[in-house]
mmCIF file of C-alpha atoms in Angstrom:
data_model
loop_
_atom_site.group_PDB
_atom_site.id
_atom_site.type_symbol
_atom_site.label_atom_id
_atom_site.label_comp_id
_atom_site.label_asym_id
_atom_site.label_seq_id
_atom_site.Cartn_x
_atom_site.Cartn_y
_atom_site.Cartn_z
ATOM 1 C CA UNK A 847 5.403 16.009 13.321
ATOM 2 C CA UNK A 848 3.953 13.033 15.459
ATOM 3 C CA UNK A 849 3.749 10.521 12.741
ATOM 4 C CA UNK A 850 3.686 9.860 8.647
ATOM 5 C CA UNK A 851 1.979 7.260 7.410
ATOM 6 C CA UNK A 852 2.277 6.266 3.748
ATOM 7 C CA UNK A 853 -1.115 4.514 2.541
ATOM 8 C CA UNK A 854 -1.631 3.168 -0.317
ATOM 9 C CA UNK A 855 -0.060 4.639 -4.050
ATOM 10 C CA UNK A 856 0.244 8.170 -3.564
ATOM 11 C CA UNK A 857 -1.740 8.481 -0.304
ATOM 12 C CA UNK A 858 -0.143 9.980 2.759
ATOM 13 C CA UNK A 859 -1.445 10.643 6.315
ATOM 14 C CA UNK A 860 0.694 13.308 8.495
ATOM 15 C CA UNK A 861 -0.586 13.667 12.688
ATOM 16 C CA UNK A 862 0.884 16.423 14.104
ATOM 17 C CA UNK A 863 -0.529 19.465 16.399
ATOM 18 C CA UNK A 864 -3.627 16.957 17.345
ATOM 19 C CA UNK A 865 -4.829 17.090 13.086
ATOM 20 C CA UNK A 866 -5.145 14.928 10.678
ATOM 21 C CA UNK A 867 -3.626 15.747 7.474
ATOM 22 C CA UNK A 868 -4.467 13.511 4.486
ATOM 23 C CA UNK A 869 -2.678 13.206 0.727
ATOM 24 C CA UNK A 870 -4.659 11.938 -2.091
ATOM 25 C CA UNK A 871 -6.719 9.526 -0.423
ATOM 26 C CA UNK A 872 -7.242 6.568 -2.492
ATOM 27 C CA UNK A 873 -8.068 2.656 -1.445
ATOM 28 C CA UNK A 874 -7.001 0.563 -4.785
ATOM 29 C CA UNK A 875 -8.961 -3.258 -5.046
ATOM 30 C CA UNK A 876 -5.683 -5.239 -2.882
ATOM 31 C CA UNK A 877 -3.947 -3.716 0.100
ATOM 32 C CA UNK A 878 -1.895 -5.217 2.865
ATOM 33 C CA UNK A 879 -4.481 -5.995 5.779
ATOM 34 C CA UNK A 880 -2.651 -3.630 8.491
ATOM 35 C CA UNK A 881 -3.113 -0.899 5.373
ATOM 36 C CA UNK A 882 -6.595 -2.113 4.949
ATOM 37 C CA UNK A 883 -7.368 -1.661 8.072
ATOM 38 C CA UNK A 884 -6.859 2.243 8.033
ATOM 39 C CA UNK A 885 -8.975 3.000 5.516
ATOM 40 C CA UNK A 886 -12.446 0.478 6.629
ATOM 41 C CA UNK A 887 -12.075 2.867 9.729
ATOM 42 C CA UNK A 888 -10.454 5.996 9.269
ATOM 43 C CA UNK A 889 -9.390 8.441 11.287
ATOM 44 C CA UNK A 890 -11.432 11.833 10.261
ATOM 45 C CA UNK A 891 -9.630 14.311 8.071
ATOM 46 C CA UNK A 892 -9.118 17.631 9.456
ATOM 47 C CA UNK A 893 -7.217 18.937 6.589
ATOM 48 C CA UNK A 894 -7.445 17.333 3.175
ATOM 49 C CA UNK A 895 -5.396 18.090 0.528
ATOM 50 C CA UNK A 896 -5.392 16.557 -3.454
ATOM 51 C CA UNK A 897 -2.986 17.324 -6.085
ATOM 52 C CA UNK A 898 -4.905 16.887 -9.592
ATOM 53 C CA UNK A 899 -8.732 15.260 -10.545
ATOM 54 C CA UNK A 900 -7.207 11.854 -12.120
ATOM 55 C CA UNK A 901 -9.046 9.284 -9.646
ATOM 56 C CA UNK A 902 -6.514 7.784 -8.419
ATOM 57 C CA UNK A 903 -5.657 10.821 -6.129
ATOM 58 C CA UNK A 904 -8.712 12.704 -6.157
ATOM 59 C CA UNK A 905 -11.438 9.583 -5.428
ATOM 60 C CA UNK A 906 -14.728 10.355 -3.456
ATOM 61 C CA UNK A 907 -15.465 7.032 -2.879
ATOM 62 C CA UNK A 908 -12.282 6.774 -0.878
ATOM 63 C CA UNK A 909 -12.234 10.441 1.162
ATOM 64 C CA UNK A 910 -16.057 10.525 2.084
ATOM 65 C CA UNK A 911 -15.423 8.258 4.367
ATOM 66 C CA UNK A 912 -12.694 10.626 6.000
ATOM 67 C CA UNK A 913 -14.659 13.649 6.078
ATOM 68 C CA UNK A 914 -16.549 15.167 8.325
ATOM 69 C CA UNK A 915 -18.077 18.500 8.680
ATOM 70 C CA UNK A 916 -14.863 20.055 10.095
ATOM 71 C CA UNK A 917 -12.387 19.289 7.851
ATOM 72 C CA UNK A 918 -11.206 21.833 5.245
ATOM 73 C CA UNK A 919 -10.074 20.708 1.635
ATOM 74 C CA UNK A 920 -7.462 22.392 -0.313
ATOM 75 C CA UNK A 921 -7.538 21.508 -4.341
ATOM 76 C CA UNK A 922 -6.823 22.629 -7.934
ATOM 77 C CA UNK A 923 -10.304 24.469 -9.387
ATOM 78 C CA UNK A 924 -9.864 21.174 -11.946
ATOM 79 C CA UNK A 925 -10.978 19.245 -8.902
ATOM 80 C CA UNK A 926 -14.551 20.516 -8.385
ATOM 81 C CA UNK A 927 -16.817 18.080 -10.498
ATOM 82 C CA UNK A 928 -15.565 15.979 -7.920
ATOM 83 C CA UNK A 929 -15.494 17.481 -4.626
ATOM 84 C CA UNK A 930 -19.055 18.241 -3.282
ATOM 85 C CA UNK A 931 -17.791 20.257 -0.477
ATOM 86 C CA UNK A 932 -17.145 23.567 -0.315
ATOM 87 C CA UNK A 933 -12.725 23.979 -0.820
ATOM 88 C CA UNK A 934 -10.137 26.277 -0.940
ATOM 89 C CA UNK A 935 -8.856 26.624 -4.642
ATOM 90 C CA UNK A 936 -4.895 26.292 -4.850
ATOM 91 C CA UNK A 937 -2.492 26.579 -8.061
ATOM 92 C CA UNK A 938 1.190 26.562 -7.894
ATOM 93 C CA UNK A 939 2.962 29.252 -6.220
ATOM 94 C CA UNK A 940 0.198 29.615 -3.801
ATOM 95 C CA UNK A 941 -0.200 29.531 0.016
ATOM 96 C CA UNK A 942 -2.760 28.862 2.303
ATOM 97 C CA UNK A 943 -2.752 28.260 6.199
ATOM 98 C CA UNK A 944 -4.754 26.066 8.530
ATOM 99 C CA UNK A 945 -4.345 26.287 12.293
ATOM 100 C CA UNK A 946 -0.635 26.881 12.164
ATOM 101 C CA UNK A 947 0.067 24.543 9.519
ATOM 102 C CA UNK A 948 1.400 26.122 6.298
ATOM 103 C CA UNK A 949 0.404 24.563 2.883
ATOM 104 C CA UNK A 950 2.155 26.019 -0.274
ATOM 105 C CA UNK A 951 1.146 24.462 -3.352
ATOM 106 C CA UNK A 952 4.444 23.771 -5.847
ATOM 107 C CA UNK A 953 4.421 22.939 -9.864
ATOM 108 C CA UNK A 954 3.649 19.680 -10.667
ATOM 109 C CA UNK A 955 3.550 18.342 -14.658
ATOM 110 C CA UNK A 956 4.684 15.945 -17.459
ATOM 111 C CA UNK A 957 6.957 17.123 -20.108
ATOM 112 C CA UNK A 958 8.282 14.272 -21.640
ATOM 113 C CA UNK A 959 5.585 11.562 -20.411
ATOM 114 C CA UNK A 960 2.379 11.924 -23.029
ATOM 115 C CA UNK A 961 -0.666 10.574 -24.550
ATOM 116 C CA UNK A 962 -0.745 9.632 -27.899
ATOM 117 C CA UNK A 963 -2.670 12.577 -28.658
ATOM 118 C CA UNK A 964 0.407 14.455 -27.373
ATOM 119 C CA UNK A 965 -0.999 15.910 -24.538
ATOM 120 C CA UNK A 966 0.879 15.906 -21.752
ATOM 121 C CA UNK A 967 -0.337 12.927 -19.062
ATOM 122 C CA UNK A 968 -0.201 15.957 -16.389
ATOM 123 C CA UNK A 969 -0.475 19.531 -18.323
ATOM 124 C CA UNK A 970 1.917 22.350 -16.662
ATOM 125 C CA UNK A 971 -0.945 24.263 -13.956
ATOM 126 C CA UNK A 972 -3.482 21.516 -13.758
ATOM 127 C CA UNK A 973 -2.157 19.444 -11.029
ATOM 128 C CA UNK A 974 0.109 20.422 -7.709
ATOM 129 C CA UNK A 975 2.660 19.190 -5.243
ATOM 130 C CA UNK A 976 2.591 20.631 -1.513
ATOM 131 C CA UNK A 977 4.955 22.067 1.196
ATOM 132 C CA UNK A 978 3.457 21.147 4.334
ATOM 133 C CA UNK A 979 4.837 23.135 6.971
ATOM 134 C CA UNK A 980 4.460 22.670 10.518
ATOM 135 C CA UNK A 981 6.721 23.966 12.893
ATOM 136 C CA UNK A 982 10.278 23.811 11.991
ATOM 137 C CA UNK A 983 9.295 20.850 9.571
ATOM 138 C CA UNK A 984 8.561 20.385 6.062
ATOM 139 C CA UNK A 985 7.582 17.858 3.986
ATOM 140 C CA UNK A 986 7.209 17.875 0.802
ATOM 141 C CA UNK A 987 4.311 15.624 -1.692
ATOM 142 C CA UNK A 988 5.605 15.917 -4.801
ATOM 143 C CA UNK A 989 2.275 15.093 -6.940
ATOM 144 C CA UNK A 990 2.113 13.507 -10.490
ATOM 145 C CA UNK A 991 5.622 14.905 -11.503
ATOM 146 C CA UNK A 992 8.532 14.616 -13.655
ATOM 147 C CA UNK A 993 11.920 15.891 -12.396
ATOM 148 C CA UNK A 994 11.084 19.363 -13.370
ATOM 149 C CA UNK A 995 12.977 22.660 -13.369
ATOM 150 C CA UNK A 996 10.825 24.333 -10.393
ATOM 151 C CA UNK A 997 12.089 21.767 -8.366
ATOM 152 C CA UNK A 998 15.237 23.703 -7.845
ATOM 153 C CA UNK A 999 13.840 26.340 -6.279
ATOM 154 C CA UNK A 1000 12.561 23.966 -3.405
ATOM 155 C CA UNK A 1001 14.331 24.023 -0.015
ATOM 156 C CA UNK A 1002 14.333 23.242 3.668
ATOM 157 C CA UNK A 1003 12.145 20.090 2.566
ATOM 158 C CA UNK A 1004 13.047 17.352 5.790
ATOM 159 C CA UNK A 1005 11.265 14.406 4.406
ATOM 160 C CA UNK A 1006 10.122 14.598 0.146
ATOM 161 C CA UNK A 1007 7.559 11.786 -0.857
ATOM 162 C CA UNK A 1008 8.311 11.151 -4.648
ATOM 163 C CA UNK A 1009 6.383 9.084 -7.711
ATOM 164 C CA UNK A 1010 8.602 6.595 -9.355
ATOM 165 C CA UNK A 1011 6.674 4.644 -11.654
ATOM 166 C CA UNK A 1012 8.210 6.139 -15.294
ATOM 167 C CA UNK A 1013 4.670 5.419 -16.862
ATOM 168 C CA UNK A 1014 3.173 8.491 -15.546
ATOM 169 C CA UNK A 1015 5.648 10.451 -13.303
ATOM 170 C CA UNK A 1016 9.391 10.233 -13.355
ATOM 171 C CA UNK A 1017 11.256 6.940 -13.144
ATOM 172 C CA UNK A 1018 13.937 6.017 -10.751
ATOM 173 C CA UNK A 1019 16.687 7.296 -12.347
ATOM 174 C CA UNK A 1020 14.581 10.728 -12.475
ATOM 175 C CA UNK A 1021 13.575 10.676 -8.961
ATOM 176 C CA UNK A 1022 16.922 10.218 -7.948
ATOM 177 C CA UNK A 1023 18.107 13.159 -9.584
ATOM 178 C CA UNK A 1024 15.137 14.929 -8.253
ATOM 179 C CA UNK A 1025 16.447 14.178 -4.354
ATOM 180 C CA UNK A 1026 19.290 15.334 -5.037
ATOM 181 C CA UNK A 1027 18.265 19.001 -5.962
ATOM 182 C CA UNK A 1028 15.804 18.974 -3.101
ATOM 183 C CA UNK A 1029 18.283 17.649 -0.667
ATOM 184 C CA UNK A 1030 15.826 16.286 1.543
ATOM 185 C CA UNK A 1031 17.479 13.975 4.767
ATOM 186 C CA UNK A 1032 14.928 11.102 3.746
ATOM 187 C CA UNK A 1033 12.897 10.165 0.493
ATOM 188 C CA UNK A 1034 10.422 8.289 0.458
ATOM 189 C CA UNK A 1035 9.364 6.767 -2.729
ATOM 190 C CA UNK A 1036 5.722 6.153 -4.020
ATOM 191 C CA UNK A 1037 3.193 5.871 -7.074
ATOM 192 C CA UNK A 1038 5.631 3.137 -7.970
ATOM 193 C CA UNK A 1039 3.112 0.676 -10.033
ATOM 194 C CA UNK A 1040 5.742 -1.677 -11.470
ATOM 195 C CA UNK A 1041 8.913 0.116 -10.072
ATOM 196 C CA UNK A 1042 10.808 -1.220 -7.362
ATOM 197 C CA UNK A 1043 11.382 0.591 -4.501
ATOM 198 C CA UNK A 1044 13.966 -0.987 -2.922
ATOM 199 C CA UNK A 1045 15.897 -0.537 -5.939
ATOM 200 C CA UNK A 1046 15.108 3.021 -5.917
ATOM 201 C CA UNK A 1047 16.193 2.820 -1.876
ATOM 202 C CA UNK A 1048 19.936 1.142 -2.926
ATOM 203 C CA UNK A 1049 20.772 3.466 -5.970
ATOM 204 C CA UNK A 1050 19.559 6.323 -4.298
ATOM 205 C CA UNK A 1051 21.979 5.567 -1.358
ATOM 206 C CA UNK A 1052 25.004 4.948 -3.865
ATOM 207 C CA UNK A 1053 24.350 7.926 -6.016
ATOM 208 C CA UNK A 1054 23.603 10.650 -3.024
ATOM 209 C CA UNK A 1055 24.378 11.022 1.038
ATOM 210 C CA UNK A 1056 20.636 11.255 1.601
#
């Protein structure tokens, strides 16, 4: 892995083997100018991979500009009012491959977290997290998530990007219970809205050795 760059809310850009991998590509109204400056010129996506259609993670407006006609996009079937181009269809428990890198979509959902309707904010097998594998290294992008029971089956993760805002995904205190079944060596924490992530940093660090 040559470098990780986390973007903006859930958005993540991975260089390694001379590709571009991109995460839910999405450019909210304020960013940091050095963030800013990423997406007004970005480097083009050779592999592009979104988690669920809400439009926060799965935003045209944002990823057009990061396309072009070699990159391959991996996404749930839910994603393809959206997606113009031609993709590979993923669901959880499924793999795909891309020029050595190995993607392997994992369950992402809500269980507790719902609209007043009751539905779920993220119904179980509508949205995904991803193993990237490449080489000896894995990351893992958990998604719109809760701390949810799959997660136990995940290993060998090196470096697990997790949501923390406890609106929408798990909270803090979730996520932090959520590293510690994955057992990552580093966390980095994300879709945070309101939460604090250096809070998240200093409890994590008190409650776990990662």
């Amino acid at each position: 892995m040559d470098e990780i760059k986390r973007l903006a809310h859930s958005s993540v850009l991975l260089k390694a083997e001379d590709k571009n991998i991109y995460i839910d590509p999405y450019r909210p109204d304020s960013l940091p100018e050095e963030i800013e400056n990423l997406y007004e010129e970005p480097e083009k996506a050779d592999l592009l991979l979104i988690t669920h259609p809400h439009h926060d993670h799965c935003d045209p407006d944002t990823f057009e500009n990061m396309m072009s006609e070699k990159t391959t996009v991996v996404a749930p079937e839910n994603c393809d009012e959206k997606i113009e181009h031609d993709f590979i269809n993923i669901s959880p428990g499924k793999t795909s491959s891309f020029d050595g890198i190995e993607i392997e979509a994992t369950h992402a959902y809500n269980f507790k977290r719902k609209r007043e309707s009751g539905e779920p904010f993220h119904p179980k097998g509508e949205g995904v997290g991803y193993l990237i594998t490449i080489g000896e290294k894995t990351i893992y992008h958990a998604g719109d998530t809760e701390n949810i029971p799959e997660m136990k089956e995940i290993e060998g993760v090196g470096i697990a990007f997790l949501p923390i805002d406890g609106t929408y995904t798990m909270d803090i205190d979730e996520a932090i219970e959520a590293a510690k079944k994955i057992d990552p060596y580093m966390v980095i924490p994300f879709h945070e809205r309101d939460a604090d992530p250096e809070k998240f940093k200093s409890e994590l660090e008190s409650k776990s050795d990662i």
